[in-house]
Amino acid sequence: MSTIADNIAQVEARIRAAALAVQRDVTSVHLLAVSKTKPAAALRDAYAAGLRDFGENYLQEARAKQVELADLPLCWHFIGPIQSNKTRDIAEHFAWVHSVDRLKIAQRLSEQRPDGLPPLNICIQVNVSGEASKSGCAPADLPALAHAISALPRLTLRGLMAIPEPTDERAEQDAAFAKVRELQEGLNMGLDTLSMGMSHDLESAIAQGATWVRIGTALFGARDYSQA
Ligand SMILES: *Cc1c(COP(=O)(O)O)cnc(C)c1O
């Protein structure tokens, strides 16, 4: 087995164990392979080993890989910070955006989503770590933002995304992810998606209801930003 196939098997085993531990159906947890800084060849290996959904943070880098991998039926997710001047490319070339945290960006994505494509799936990134994190909508602003986004014609609001402060304390992980789930429940909008959990905390995220875990390091190894 290639290293990536081996890593995928290990991550899938962690996901299964985490779902089993809280009696969740494992098919309700989806694996998003976070491929930022990794070459197209690594994504091709992951595809060969069965993965279809890939998450990218940097538009230019993502577009280059999309062109290189155009022969594969991949599903692309944008998960990084979004500048206004990048929305058109995102609207045209991705199926999901996990990192929407303000209405202006959502409005542009809706206006720029091509008619021939299905609505763009959206998660609102919420900031559940207060001062510690700068991206993400404040919990107090979430209901108004969620209702405004759900009214936009070319978007489908699916749920929430969060990147809590990293910690090795399971109780702290659980508390942060539980807060995201409670915020989603509080909206009472029938949303089906919680995008939360990364390589170090996927067990906690799954215990608290994650439907997408976004995994980079555990699949592809450590990232080397000096080469990026
Ligand atoms: C890089 C990144 C991940 C993956 O993190 P790992 O710790 O490498 O699994 C997940 N989500 C977002 C938004 C990221 O930027």
mmCIF file of C-alpha atoms and ligand atoms in Angstrom:
data_model
loop_
_atom_site.group_PDB
_atom_site.id
_atom_site.type_symbol
_atom_site.label_atom_id
_atom_site.label_comp_id
_atom_site.label_asym_id
_atom_site.label_seq_id
_atom_site.Cartn_x
_atom_site.Cartn_y
_atom_site.Cartn_z
ATOM 1 C CA MET A 1 0.000 0.000 0.000
ATOM 2 C CA SER A 2 1.195 3.549 -0.706
ATOM 3 C CA THR A 3 1.688 5.763 2.323
ATOM 4 C CA ILE A 4 -1.389 7.782 1.454
ATOM 5 C CA ALA A 5 -3.573 4.672 1.083
ATOM 6 C CA ASP A 6 -2.223 3.471 4.421
ATOM 7 C CA ASN A 7 -2.949 6.844 6.055
ATOM 8 C CA ILE A 8 -6.476 6.881 4.617
ATOM 9 C CA ALA A 9 -7.128 3.433 6.080
ATOM 10 C CA GLN A 10 -5.934 4.643 9.486
ATOM 11 C CA VAL A 11 -8.043 7.803 9.378
ATOM 12 C CA GLU A 12 -11.106 5.841 8.271
ATOM 13 C CA ALA A 13 -10.533 3.435 11.173
ATOM 14 C CA ARG A 14 -10.393 6.407 13.590
ATOM 15 C CA ILE A 15 -13.623 7.776 12.102
ATOM 16 C CA ARG A 16 -15.361 4.390 12.434
ATOM 17 C CA ALA A 17 -14.207 3.959 16.034
ATOM 18 C CA ALA A 18 -15.288 7.488 16.953
ATOM 19 C CA ALA A 19 -18.729 7.012 15.401
ATOM 20 C CA LEU A 20 -19.150 3.614 17.036
ATOM 21 C CA ALA A 21 -18.207 5.043 20.444
ATOM 22 C CA VAL A 22 -21.246 7.349 20.361
ATOM 23 C CA GLN A 23 -23.521 5.004 18.394
ATOM 24 C CA ARG A 24 -23.524 7.161 15.284
ATOM 25 C CA ASP A 25 -23.971 5.700 11.819
ATOM 26 C CA VAL A 26 -20.495 5.958 10.292
ATOM 27 C CA THR A 27 -21.962 6.876 6.904
ATOM 28 C CA SER A 28 -23.118 10.172 8.435
ATOM 29 C CA VAL A 29 -19.479 11.280 8.803
ATOM 30 C CA HIS A 30 -17.722 12.384 5.600
ATOM 31 C CA LEU A 31 -14.007 12.674 5.077
ATOM 32 C CA LEU A 32 -12.733 15.868 3.449
ATOM 33 C CA ALA A 33 -9.098 15.515 2.409
ATOM 34 C CA VAL A 34 -7.368 18.840 3.056
ATOM 35 C CA SER A 35 -4.703 19.037 0.369
ATOM 36 C CA LYS A 36 -3.258 22.543 0.748
ATOM 37 C CA THR A 37 0.480 22.708 -0.081
ATOM 38 C CA LYS A 38 0.368 19.125 -1.415
ATOM 39 C CA PRO A 39 1.127 18.378 -5.091
ATOM 40 C CA ALA A 40 -1.502 17.153 -7.545
ATOM 41 C CA ALA A 41 0.185 13.729 -7.515
ATOM 42 C CA ALA A 42 -0.739 13.308 -3.827
ATOM 43 C CA LEU A 43 -4.382 14.029 -4.623
ATOM 44 C CA ARG A 44 -4.238 11.567 -7.491
ATOM 45 C CA ASP A 45 -2.972 8.898 -5.052
ATOM 46 C CA ALA A 46 -5.755 9.749 -2.609
ATOM 47 C CA TYR A 47 -8.299 9.506 -5.433
ATOM 48 C CA ALA A 48 -6.923 6.084 -6.406
ATOM 49 C CA ALA A 49 -7.367 5.008 -2.783
ATOM 50 C CA GLY A 50 -11.022 6.069 -2.861
ATOM 51 C CA LEU A 51 -11.238 9.733 -1.793
ATOM 52 C CA ARG A 52 -13.366 12.140 -3.828
ATOM 53 C CA ASP A 53 -13.697 15.316 -1.729
ATOM 54 C CA PHE A 54 -10.761 17.700 -1.465
ATOM 55 C CA GLY A 55 -10.462 20.910 0.550
ATOM 56 C CA GLU A 56 -8.185 23.763 -0.458
ATOM 57 C CA ASN A 57 -7.369 27.068 1.271
ATOM 58 C CA TYR A 58 -5.566 29.073 -1.392
ATOM 59 C CA LEU A 59 -7.373 29.857 -4.632
ATOM 60 C CA GLN A 60 -4.415 30.051 -7.007
ATOM 61 C CA GLU A 61 -2.956 26.811 -5.730
ATOM 62 C CA ALA A 62 -6.361 25.110 -5.923
ATOM 63 C CA ARG A 63 -6.999 26.271 -9.486
ATOM 64 C CA ALA A 64 -3.663 24.884 -10.662
ATOM 65 C CA LYS A 65 -4.496 21.476 -9.179
ATOM 66 C CA GLN A 66 -8.027 21.545 -10.584
ATOM 67 C CA VAL A 67 -6.600 22.041 -14.068
ATOM 68 C CA GLU A 68 -4.032 19.286 -13.561
ATOM 69 C CA LEU A 69 -6.660 16.871 -12.217
ATOM 70 C CA ALA A 70 -9.472 17.773 -14.623
ATOM 71 C CA ASP A 71 -9.624 14.148 -15.798
ATOM 72 C CA LEU A 72 -10.832 12.999 -12.352
ATOM 73 C CA PRO A 73 -14.400 13.440 -11.018
ATOM 74 C CA LEU A 74 -13.367 15.271 -7.829
ATOM 75 C CA CYS A 75 -15.572 17.375 -5.574
ATOM 76 C CA TRP A 76 -13.822 20.603 -4.537
ATOM 77 C CA HIS A 77 -14.391 22.433 -1.251
ATOM 78 C CA PHE A 78 -13.023 25.893 -0.497
ATOM 79 C CA ILE A 79 -12.102 26.119 3.201
ATOM 80 C CA GLY A 80 -9.824 29.180 3.492
ATOM 81 C CA PRO A 81 -10.322 32.882 4.180
ATOM 82 C CA ILE A 82 -12.123 34.618 1.275
ATOM 83 C CA GLN A 83 -11.272 38.016 -0.172
ATOM 84 C CA SER A 84 -13.964 39.759 -2.242
ATOM 85 C CA ASN A 85 -11.872 39.709 -5.401
ATOM 86 C CA LYS A 86 -11.698 35.892 -5.250
ATOM 87 C CA THR A 87 -15.411 35.136 -5.091
ATOM 88 C CA ARG A 88 -15.968 34.741 -8.843
ATOM 89 C CA ASP A 89 -13.390 31.978 -9.227
ATOM 90 C CA ILE A 90 -14.694 30.264 -6.091
ATOM 91 C CA ALA A 91 -18.299 30.472 -7.321
ATOM 92 C CA GLU A 92 -17.293 28.978 -10.675
ATOM 93 C CA HIS A 93 -14.955 26.196 -9.587
ATOM 94 C CA PHE A 94 -16.100 24.731 -6.246
ATOM 95 C CA ALA A 95 -19.074 22.688 -5.034
ATOM 96 C CA TRP A 96 -18.800 23.743 -1.379
ATOM 97 C CA VAL A 97 -17.526 26.759 0.564
ATOM 98 C CA HIS A 98 -16.994 26.100 4.297
ATOM 99 C CA SER A 99 -15.579 29.475 5.288
ATOM 100 C CA VAL A 100 -18.251 32.109 4.690
ATOM 101 C CA ASP A 101 -18.338 34.542 7.607
ATOM 102 C CA ARG A 102 -19.965 37.667 6.214
ATOM 103 C CA LEU A 103 -22.959 38.525 4.069
ATOM 104 C CA LYS A 104 -21.088 40.517 1.439
ATOM 105 C CA ILE A 105 -19.081 37.435 0.472
ATOM 106 C CA ALA A 106 -22.215 35.269 0.352
ATOM 107 C CA GLN A 107 -24.020 37.806 -1.848
ATOM 108 C CA ARG A 108 -21.136 37.882 -4.306
ATOM 109 C CA LEU A 109 -20.945 34.072 -4.397
ATOM 110 C CA SER A 110 -24.673 33.882 -5.113
ATOM 111 C CA GLU A 111 -24.518 36.536 -7.861
ATOM 112 C CA GLN A 112 -21.483 34.903 -9.448
ATOM 113 C CA ARG A 113 -22.556 31.247 -9.267
ATOM 114 C CA PRO A 114 -23.059 30.183 -12.900
ATOM 115 C CA ASP A 115 -26.644 29.269 -13.849
ATOM 116 C CA GLY A 116 -25.601 25.929 -15.308
ATOM 117 C CA LEU A 117 -24.245 24.675 -11.981
ATOM 118 C CA PRO A 118 -26.254 23.487 -8.967
ATOM 119 C CA PRO A 119 -26.468 25.912 -6.035
ATOM 120 C CA LEU A 120 -23.209 26.338 -4.129
ATOM 121 C CA ASN A 121 -23.230 24.530 -0.761
ATOM 122 C CA ILE A 122 -22.364 26.927 2.055
ATOM 123 C CA CYS A 123 -21.238 26.571 5.646
ATOM 124 C CA ILE A 124 -20.988 29.603 7.880
ATOM 125 C CA GLN A 125 -17.724 29.673 9.796
ATOM 126 C CA VAL A 126 -18.410 30.543 13.427
ATOM 127 C CA ASN A 127 -15.875 31.763 15.935
ATOM 128 C CA VAL A 128 -16.377 29.769 19.126
ATOM 129 C CA SER A 129 -13.016 30.720 20.621
ATOM 130 C CA GLY A 130 -13.692 34.440 21.132
ATOM 131 C CA GLU A 131 -10.641 36.689 21.034
ATOM 132 C CA ALA A 132 -8.349 33.779 20.235
ATOM 133 C CA SER A 133 -9.531 33.562 16.628
ATOM 134 C CA LYS A 134 -10.139 36.362 14.172
ATOM 135 C CA SER A 135 -12.013 34.541 11.451
ATOM 136 C CA GLY A 136 -15.560 33.395 11.797
ATOM 137 C CA CYS A 137 -18.838 35.068 12.547
ATOM 138 C CA ALA A 138 -19.506 35.963 16.204
ATOM 139 C CA PRO A 139 -22.186 33.687 17.706
ATOM 140 C CA ALA A 140 -24.387 36.708 18.397
ATOM 141 C CA ASP A 141 -24.380 37.623 14.698
ATOM 142 C CA LEU A 142 -25.081 34.106 13.468
ATOM 143 C CA PRO A 143 -28.913 34.051 13.315
ATOM 144 C CA ALA A 144 -29.161 37.181 11.152
ATOM 145 C CA LEU A 145 -26.367 36.013 8.855
ATOM 146 C CA ALA A 146 -27.846 32.520 8.496
ATOM 147 C CA HIS A 147 -31.293 33.837 7.599
ATOM 148 C CA ALA A 148 -29.880 36.333 5.103
ATOM 149 C CA ILE A 149 -27.740 33.668 3.411
ATOM 150 C CA SER A 150 -30.601 31.177 3.254
ATOM 151 C CA ALA A 151 -32.549 33.714 1.190
ATOM 152 C CA LEU A 152 -29.862 33.980 -1.514
ATOM 153 C CA PRO A 153 -30.962 32.207 -4.699
ATOM 154 C CA ARG A 154 -27.791 30.499 -5.946
ATOM 155 C CA LEU A 155 -26.613 29.201 -2.558
ATOM 156 C CA THR A 156 -27.782 26.353 -0.316
ATOM 157 C CA LEU A 157 -26.983 26.986 3.329
ATOM 158 C CA ARG A 158 -25.955 23.576 4.693
ATOM 159 C CA GLY A 159 -24.605 24.273 8.175
ATOM 160 C CA LEU A 160 -21.749 25.566 10.284
ATOM 161 C CA MET A 161 -17.983 25.243 10.238
ATOM 162 C CA ALA A 162 -15.568 25.933 13.092
ATOM 163 C CA ILE A 163 -11.866 25.788 13.868
ATOM 164 C CA PRO A 164 -11.655 25.944 17.680
ATOM 165 C CA GLU A 165 -8.437 26.900 19.448
ATOM 166 C CA PRO A 166 -6.188 23.833 19.267
ATOM 167 C CA THR A 167 -5.949 21.935 22.553
ATOM 168 C CA ASP A 168 -5.036 18.390 23.567
ATOM 169 C CA GLU A 169 -7.599 18.419 26.376
ATOM 170 C CA ARG A 170 -10.525 16.272 25.313
ATOM 171 C CA ALA A 171 -12.941 18.113 27.619
ATOM 172 C CA GLU A 172 -12.023 21.450 26.040
ATOM 173 C CA GLN A 173 -12.377 20.007 22.538
ATOM 174 C CA ASP A 174 -15.794 18.613 23.445
ATOM 175 C CA ALA A 175 -16.946 21.933 24.908
ATOM 176 C CA ALA A 176 -15.988 23.882 21.777
ATOM 177 C CA PHE A 177 -17.579 21.420 19.335
ATOM 178 C CA ALA A 178 -20.696 21.107 21.490
ATOM 179 C CA LYS A 179 -21.065 24.881 21.267
ATOM 180 C CA VAL A 180 -21.038 24.704 17.461
ATOM 181 C CA ARG A 181 -23.708 21.996 17.521
ATOM 182 C CA GLU A 182 -25.825 24.007 19.949
ATOM 183 C CA LEU A 183 -25.528 27.099 17.755
ATOM 184 C CA GLN A 184 -26.764 25.061 14.805
ATOM 185 C CA GLU A 185 -29.640 23.583 16.813
ATOM 186 C CA GLY A 186 -30.506 27.072 18.054
ATOM 187 C CA LEU A 187 -30.994 28.263 14.471
ATOM 188 C CA ASN A 188 -33.706 25.631 13.995
ATOM 189 C CA MET A 189 -33.359 25.866 10.222
ATOM 190 C CA GLY A 190 -33.084 22.154 9.440
ATOM 191 C CA LEU A 191 -29.382 22.416 8.546
ATOM 192 C CA ASP A 192 -27.704 19.036 8.003
ATOM 193 C CA THR A 193 -23.991 19.850 8.111
ATOM 194 C CA LEU A 194 -21.386 20.409 10.825
ATOM 195 C CA SER A 195 -17.898 20.849 9.357
ATOM 196 C CA MET A 196 -15.584 20.377 12.310
ATOM 197 C CA GLY A 197 -12.678 18.239 13.440
ATOM 198 C CA MET A 198 -9.136 18.079 12.070
ATOM 199 C CA SER A 199 -6.294 15.564 12.394
ATOM 200 C CA HIS A 200 -5.805 16.036 16.145
ATOM 201 C CA ASP A 201 -9.415 16.324 17.300
ATOM 202 C CA LEU A 202 -11.646 14.351 14.934
ATOM 203 C CA GLU A 203 -12.781 11.968 17.706
ATOM 204 C CA SER A 204 -14.208 14.806 19.776
ATOM 205 C CA ALA A 205 -15.799 16.455 16.725
ATOM 206 C CA ILE A 206 -17.521 13.221 15.710
ATOM 207 C CA ALA A 207 -18.762 12.707 19.264
ATOM 208 C CA GLN A 208 -20.327 16.173 19.075
ATOM 209 C CA GLY A 209 -21.989 15.644 15.701
ATOM 210 C CA ALA A 210 -19.501 16.463 12.915
ATOM 211 C CA THR A 211 -20.702 15.458 9.446
ATOM 212 C CA TRP A 212 -17.509 16.573 7.655
ATOM 213 C CA VAL A 213 -14.113 16.113 9.251
ATOM 214 C CA ARG A 214 -11.404 18.108 7.456
ATOM 215 C CA ILE A 215 -8.190 16.109 7.579
ATOM 216 C CA GLY A 216 -4.807 17.175 6.207
ATOM 217 C CA THR A 217 -1.763 16.074 8.201
ATOM 218 C CA ALA A 218 -3.053 12.612 9.110
ATOM 219 C CA LEU A 219 -3.604 11.846 5.395
ATOM 220 C CA PHE A 220 -0.778 13.618 3.614
ATOM 221 C CA GLY A 221 1.850 14.143 6.323
ATOM 222 C CA ALA A 222 3.140 17.427 7.735
ATOM 223 C CA ARG A 223 2.958 20.492 5.511
ATOM 224 C CA ASP A 224 6.127 22.239 4.393
ATOM 225 C CA TYR A 225 5.258 25.902 3.870
ATOM 226 C CA SER A 226 8.791 26.780 2.794
ATOM 227 C CA GLN A 227 8.113 24.927 -0.474
ATOM 228 C CA ALA A 228 4.662 26.380 -1.050
HETATM 229 C C1 LIG B 1 -5.302 22.972 7.173
HETATM 230 C C2 LIG B 1 -6.730 22.874 7.560
HETATM 231 C C3 LIG B 1 -7.290 21.667 8.004
HETATM 232 C C4 LIG B 1 -6.500 20.378 8.189
HETATM 233 O O1 LIG B 1 -5.743 20.431 9.343
HETATM 234 P P1 LIG B 1 -4.877 19.160 9.821
HETATM 235 O O2 LIG B 1 -4.559 19.484 11.225
HETATM 236 O O3 LIG B 1 -3.661 19.128 8.945
HETATM 237 O O4 LIG B 1 -5.706 17.954 9.683
HETATM 238 C C5 LIG B 1 -8.642 21.636 8.288
HETATM 239 N N1 LIG B 1 -9.414 22.735 8.153
HETATM 240 C C6 LIG B 1 -8.916 23.911 7.737
HETATM 241 C C7 LIG B 1 -9.823 25.076 7.601
HETATM 242 C C8 LIG B 1 -7.562 24.024 7.433
HETATM 243 O O5 LIG B 1 -7.094 25.213 7.033
#
